[in-house]
Short mmCIF file of C-alpha atoms and ligand atoms in Angstrom, two decimals:
data_model
loop_
_atom_site.label_atom_id
_atom_site.label_comp_id
_atom_site.label_asym_id
_atom_site.label_seq_id
_atom_site.Cartn_x
_atom_site.Cartn_y
_atom_site.Cartn_z
CA UNK A 1 -0.07 -7.73 12.04
CA UNK A 2 3.66 -8.42 11.56
CA UNK A 3 5.10 -9.28 8.17
CA UNK A 4 8.27 -11.26 7.59
CA UNK A 5 10.28 -11.96 4.43
CA UNK A 6 12.46 -15.03 4.86
CA UNK A 7 15.09 -15.51 2.19
CA UNK A 8 12.74 -14.28 -0.52
CA UNK A 9 13.95 -14.30 -4.12
CA UNK A 10 11.93 -13.39 -7.19
CA UNK A 11 13.28 -14.29 -10.59
CA UNK A 12 11.00 -13.42 -13.51
CA UNK A 13 10.64 -15.90 -16.38
CA UNK A 14 13.04 -13.82 -18.53
CA UNK A 15 15.75 -14.35 -15.90
CA UNK A 16 15.57 -10.91 -14.25
CA UNK A 17 16.26 -11.22 -10.53
CA UNK A 18 13.95 -8.55 -9.11
CA UNK A 19 14.41 -9.44 -5.43
CA UNK A 20 17.48 -11.26 -4.19
CA UNK A 21 17.35 -13.22 -0.94
CA UNK A 22 15.40 -10.65 1.05
CA UNK A 23 15.18 -10.99 4.81
CA UNK A 24 13.04 -8.33 6.42
CA UNK A 25 10.90 -8.14 9.54
CA UNK A 26 8.13 -5.55 9.54
CA UNK A 27 6.71 -4.91 12.99
CA UNK A 28 3.02 -4.76 13.72
CA UNK A 29 1.55 -1.27 13.70
CA UNK A 30 4.50 0.45 12.04
CA UNK A 31 5.10 2.19 8.74
CA UNK A 32 7.96 0.56 6.87
CA UNK A 33 9.11 2.32 3.74
CA UNK A 34 10.79 0.43 0.89
CA UNK A 35 12.92 2.99 -0.93
CA UNK A 36 15.45 2.88 -3.75
CA UNK A 37 15.90 3.67 -7.43
CA UNK A 38 13.53 2.52 -10.12
CA UNK A 39 13.81 -1.19 -10.88
CA UNK A 40 15.33 -2.27 -7.55
CA UNK A 41 12.47 -4.59 -6.63
CA UNK A 42 10.24 -2.50 -4.38
CA UNK A 43 6.96 -3.13 -6.19
CA UNK A 44 7.77 -6.80 -6.63
CA UNK A 45 8.41 -7.12 -2.89
CA UNK A 46 5.17 -5.34 -2.06
CA UNK A 47 3.08 -7.46 -4.41
CA UNK A 48 4.45 -10.68 -2.99
CA UNK A 49 2.84 -9.82 0.35
CA UNK A 50 -0.67 -10.12 -1.05
CA UNK A 51 0.27 -12.77 -3.62
CA UNK A 52 -0.20 -10.63 -6.69
CA UNK A 53 3.28 -12.00 -7.41
CA UNK A 54 4.60 -15.36 -6.19
CA UNK A 55 8.19 -15.64 -4.97
CA UNK A 56 10.56 -18.02 -6.71
CA UNK A 57 11.93 -19.13 -3.34
CA UNK A 58 11.70 -18.22 0.31
CA UNK A 59 8.58 -17.38 2.27
CA UNK A 60 6.50 -14.48 3.43
CA UNK A 61 4.72 -14.69 6.75
CA UNK A 62 1.79 -12.65 8.02
CA UNK A 63 1.65 -13.04 11.79
CA UNK A 64 3.79 -16.19 11.47
CA UNK A 65 1.52 -17.70 8.81
CA UNK A 66 2.88 -18.41 5.38
CA UNK A 67 0.85 -16.44 2.83
CA UNK A 68 0.93 -19.53 0.60
CA UNK A 69 -1.45 -21.18 3.06
CA UNK A 70 -4.12 -18.57 2.27
CA UNK A 71 -6.22 -18.48 -0.86
CA UNK A 72 -4.60 -15.80 -3.06
CA UNK A 73 -7.86 -14.13 -4.10
CA UNK A 74 -9.15 -13.95 -0.53
CA UNK A 75 -5.83 -12.61 0.70
CA UNK A 76 -5.75 -9.92 -2.02
CA UNK A 77 -9.28 -8.82 -1.34
CA UNK A 78 -8.57 -8.59 2.38
CA UNK A 79 -5.45 -6.43 2.23
CA UNK A 80 -5.72 -2.70 1.53
CA UNK A 81 -3.73 -1.73 -1.55
CA UNK A 82 -3.14 1.78 -2.92
CA UNK A 83 -1.32 2.57 -6.15
CA UNK A 84 0.03 5.72 -7.77
CA UNK A 85 -2.85 6.19 -10.19
CA UNK A 86 -5.40 5.57 -7.41
CA UNK A 87 -6.86 2.87 -9.69
CA UNK A 88 -10.47 3.94 -9.18
CA UNK A 89 -13.24 2.51 -11.34
CA UNK A 90 -14.04 5.41 -13.70
CA UNK A 91 -17.69 4.51 -14.25
CA UNK A 92 -18.61 4.34 -10.61
CA UNK A 93 -19.17 7.19 -8.22
CA UNK A 94 -16.69 7.83 -5.44
CA UNK A 95 -19.03 6.34 -2.86
CA UNK A 96 -19.62 3.26 -4.96
CA UNK A 97 -15.87 2.84 -5.51
CA UNK A 98 -15.38 2.59 -1.76
CA UNK A 99 -18.55 0.63 -0.95
CA UNK A 100 -17.63 -2.07 -3.47
CA UNK A 101 -14.93 -3.37 -1.15
CA UNK A 102 -17.08 -4.30 1.87
CA UNK A 103 -19.76 -5.58 -0.53
CA UNK A 104 -17.21 -8.04 -1.91
CA UNK A 105 -16.93 -9.49 1.56
CA UNK A 106 -20.68 -9.85 1.81
CA UNK A 107 -21.92 -6.62 3.34
CA UNK A 108 -25.30 -5.45 2.11
CA UNK A 109 -25.39 -2.30 0.02
CA UNK A 110 -26.82 0.04 2.64
CA UNK A 111 -24.35 -0.93 5.30
CA UNK A 112 -21.47 -0.74 2.80
CA UNK A 113 -22.50 2.76 1.72
CA UNK A 114 -22.76 3.90 5.31
CA UNK A 115 -19.25 2.61 5.92
CA UNK A 116 -18.05 4.32 2.72
CA UNK A 117 -19.41 7.65 3.97
CA UNK A 118 -17.52 7.26 7.25
CA UNK A 119 -14.35 6.52 5.32
CA UNK A 120 -14.74 9.64 3.17
CA UNK A 121 -14.73 11.60 6.39
CA UNK A 122 -11.75 9.61 7.70
CA UNK A 123 -9.65 10.72 4.73
CA UNK A 124 -10.85 14.32 5.00
CA UNK A 125 -13.21 14.54 2.04
CA UNK A 126 -16.60 16.27 2.21
CA UNK A 127 -19.61 13.95 1.88
CA UNK A 128 -20.89 15.62 -1.30
CA UNK A 129 -17.85 14.35 -3.21
CA UNK A 130 -19.30 10.86 -2.83
CA UNK A 131 -21.69 11.48 -5.69
CA UNK A 132 -18.98 12.49 -8.16
CA UNK A 133 -17.08 10.34 -10.61
CA UNK A 134 -13.30 9.97 -10.21
CA UNK A 135 -12.58 12.18 -13.24
CA UNK A 136 -14.40 15.03 -11.48
CA UNK A 137 -11.86 15.03 -8.64
CA UNK A 138 -8.38 16.52 -8.37
CA UNK A 139 -5.39 14.16 -8.27
CA UNK A 140 -5.02 14.64 -4.52
CA UNK A 141 -8.71 13.94 -3.94
CA UNK A 142 -8.48 10.79 -6.05
CA UNK A 143 -5.59 9.57 -3.93
CA UNK A 144 -7.63 10.17 -0.80
CA UNK A 145 -10.42 8.08 -2.28
CA UNK A 146 -7.81 5.43 -3.07
CA UNK A 147 -6.77 5.45 0.58
CA UNK A 148 -10.41 5.32 1.73
CA UNK A 149 -11.03 2.34 -0.52
CA UNK A 150 -7.95 0.59 0.83
CA UNK A 151 -9.12 1.24 4.40
CA UNK A 152 -12.49 -0.26 3.47
CA UNK A 153 -10.80 -3.66 3.34
CA UNK A 154 -10.63 -3.20 7.11
CA UNK A 155 -7.36 -5.07 7.16
CA UNK A 156 -4.57 -4.59 9.67
CA UNK A 157 -2.23 -4.37 6.66
CA UNK A 158 -2.09 -1.57 4.10
CA UNK A 159 0.18 -1.76 1.05
CA UNK A 160 0.94 1.56 -0.63
CA UNK A 161 2.85 1.75 -3.92
CA UNK A 162 4.02 5.31 -4.67
CA UNK A 163 0.57 6.53 -3.62
CA UNK A 164 1.49 10.22 -3.63
CA UNK A 165 3.98 10.40 -6.50
CA UNK A 166 1.56 11.71 -9.08
CA UNK A 167 0.40 14.77 -7.12
CA UNK A 168 2.19 18.09 -6.85
CA UNK A 169 4.61 18.64 -3.94
CA UNK A 170 2.31 20.81 -1.83
CA UNK A 171 -0.59 18.36 -2.04
CA UNK A 172 1.84 15.50 -1.44
CA UNK A 173 3.03 17.05 1.80
CA UNK A 174 -0.57 17.41 2.97
CA UNK A 175 -1.30 13.78 2.14
CA UNK A 176 1.82 12.65 3.99
CA UNK A 177 0.82 14.60 7.08
CA UNK A 178 -2.64 13.09 6.99
CA UNK A 179 -1.29 9.59 6.53
CA UNK A 180 0.80 10.05 9.68
CA UNK A 181 -2.23 11.37 11.54
CA UNK A 182 -4.38 8.52 10.30
CA UNK A 183 -1.73 6.00 11.26
CA UNK A 184 -1.43 7.34 14.80
CA UNK A 185 -5.15 6.75 15.14
CA UNK A 186 -5.54 3.43 13.28
CA UNK A 187 -2.22 1.72 14.03
CA UNK A 188 -2.14 -0.30 10.82
CA UNK A 189 0.91 -2.11 9.55
CA UNK A 190 1.77 -0.06 6.48
CA UNK A 191 4.29 -1.01 3.82
CA UNK A 192 4.96 2.06 1.70
CA UNK A 193 6.97 2.10 -1.54
CA UNK A 194 8.64 5.25 -2.84
CA UNK A 195 11.72 6.27 -4.81
CA UNK A 196 11.86 9.53 -2.83
CA UNK A 197 14.26 9.31 0.11
CA UNK A 198 12.82 12.44 1.74
CA UNK A 199 9.38 10.90 1.72
CA UNK A 200 10.84 7.70 3.19
CA UNK A 201 12.56 9.59 6.01
CA UNK A 202 9.43 11.58 6.75
CA UNK A 203 6.99 8.67 6.85
CA UNK A 204 8.95 5.63 7.94
CA UNK A 205 9.21 4.21 11.42
CA UNK A 206 11.68 1.97 9.60
CA UNK A 207 13.25 2.46 6.21
CA UNK A 208 14.48 -0.38 3.99
CA UNK A 209 16.85 0.88 1.32
CA UNK A 210 17.02 -1.34 -1.77
CA UNK A 211 19.69 -1.22 -4.43
CA UNK A 212 19.52 -2.28 -8.05
CA UNK A 213 19.59 -6.05 -8.27
CA UNK A 214 16.94 -6.41 -5.59
CA UNK A 215 19.20 -6.49 -2.55
CA UNK A 216 18.66 -4.78 0.74
CA UNK A 217 21.38 -2.17 1.22
CA UNK A 218 20.28 -0.77 4.58
CA UNK A 219 17.53 -1.18 7.09
CA UNK A 220 16.82 0.88 10.18
CA UNK A 221 15.16 3.95 11.61
CA UNK A 222 15.28 7.13 9.50
CA UNK A 223 18.13 8.47 11.64
CA UNK A 224 20.10 5.20 11.22
CA UNK A 225 19.67 5.51 7.48
CA UNK A 226 20.62 9.20 7.41
CA UNK A 227 23.80 8.50 9.37
CA UNK A 228 25.07 6.16 6.62
P1 ADP B 301 10.71 -1.02 -8.49
O1 ADP B 301 9.35 -1.14 -7.89
O2 ADP B 301 11.79 -0.84 -7.46
O3 ADP B 301 10.79 0.00 -9.57
P2 ADP B 301 10.11 -3.58 -9.70
O4 ADP B 301 9.83 -4.52 -8.59
O5 ADP B 301 8.98 -3.02 -10.46
O6 ADP B 301 11.08 -2.43 -9.16
O7 ADP B 301 11.07 -4.30 -10.74
C1 ADP B 301 12.29 -4.94 -10.34
C2 ADP B 301 12.98 -5.50 -11.58
O8 ADP B 301 12.19 -6.54 -12.11
C3 ADP B 301 13.16 -4.49 -12.71
O9 ADP B 301 14.36 -4.80 -13.35
C4 ADP B 301 11.96 -4.75 -13.61
O10 ADP B 301 12.23 -4.39 -14.93
C5 ADP B 301 11.82 -6.24 -13.45
N1 ADP B 301 10.44 -6.72 -13.65
C6 ADP B 301 9.31 -6.28 -13.01
N2 ADP B 301 8.25 -6.96 -13.42
C7 ADP B 301 8.69 -7.85 -14.33
C8 ADP B 301 8.08 -8.85 -15.12
N3 ADP B 301 6.78 -9.09 -15.05
N4 ADP B 301 8.87 -9.57 -15.96
C9 ADP B 301 10.19 -9.35 -16.03
N5 ADP B 301 10.85 -8.42 -15.30
C10 ADP B 301 10.11 -7.69 -14.48
P1 ADP B 302 3.67 0.17 -11.49
O1 ADP B 302 3.17 1.41 -12.18
O2 ADP B 302 2.66 -0.49 -10.63
O3 ADP B 302 5.01 0.34 -10.79
P2 ADP B 302 5.06 -0.92 -13.71
O4 ADP B 302 4.89 0.17 -14.70
O5 ADP B 302 6.38 -1.10 -13.03
O6 ADP B 302 3.89 -0.88 -12.65
O7 ADP B 302 4.71 -2.29 -14.42
C1 ADP B 302 3.46 -2.52 -14.98
C2 ADP B 302 3.34 -4.01 -15.24
O8 ADP B 302 4.41 -4.45 -16.11
C3 ADP B 302 3.47 -4.83 -13.98
O9 ADP B 302 2.54 -5.90 -14.04
C4 ADP B 302 4.89 -5.35 -13.98
O10 ADP B 302 4.98 -6.62 -13.35
C5 ADP B 302 5.17 -5.45 -15.46
N1 ADP B 302 6.58 -5.16 -15.74
C6 ADP B 302 7.35 -4.22 -15.18
N2 ADP B 302 8.60 -4.26 -15.66
C7 ADP B 302 8.62 -5.28 -16.56
C8 ADP B 302 9.62 -5.85 -17.41
N3 ADP B 302 10.88 -5.42 -17.41
N4 ADP B 302 9.26 -6.86 -18.21
C9 ADP B 302 8.01 -7.33 -18.21
N5 ADP B 302 7.02 -6.83 -17.43
C10 ADP B 302 7.32 -5.84 -16.62
#
């Protein structure tokens, strides 16, 4: 599913311009990385795709359809979203954390749990971890569960906000490798936010470099971006 930002500006009520007239085309089935220093509008841009944040002006299209024409809650539920802290429900087991997502779209419990078990395997976790609670997992394992839960939305679009920033460098590299492997198999449209240019270069089919003030400074393949 392609994503397009057309002249998108976000001004917060206090006057902060977080994103300034952003034009960006994200191709179907690619990983596009939004990179830049803290506060340059990456998270705001990401959250406008699933309407967690509404733009002040401009439009965002998913496969040519304005996201404003979709119900915000339905859109949010249907788009996989992974954040830095994994955001797992602490009082639910790993399996239940994942199974909740298909159950929200009406799957019965048994079918949802079966799907959740498949997804654990997809992200490289052993089935017995399904019975644990998030606090009983390492940071890297929690992020994998976060990815599995996002995949459970079964959406062509996956939004990832600094998903690997909280884990140590060795684990991070492993997670990056697996994301690339997963992507070559699943072919999702992934929008990935990071402040780490090396991570952007490693993961991105395309890299969008933001600068403070919410403007796009550069956009291209990793080698285009490295050349500048
Ligand atoms: P990034 O993800 O690149 O760190 P953000 O999109 O989180 O950037 O923030 C962009 C700018 O908007 C920053 O200056 C931030 O302080 C500001 N900002 C983010 N959320 C809000 C908000 N709810 N109200 C006011 N300003 C905000
Ligand atoms: P994340 O960890 O997802 O990047 P942040 O720590 O940037 O989130 O922000 C947490 C919450 O605070 C978000 O809802 C964001 O919109 C809001 N926020 C961020 N910066 C500001 C700001 N300068 N003023 C008001 N709210 C902000």
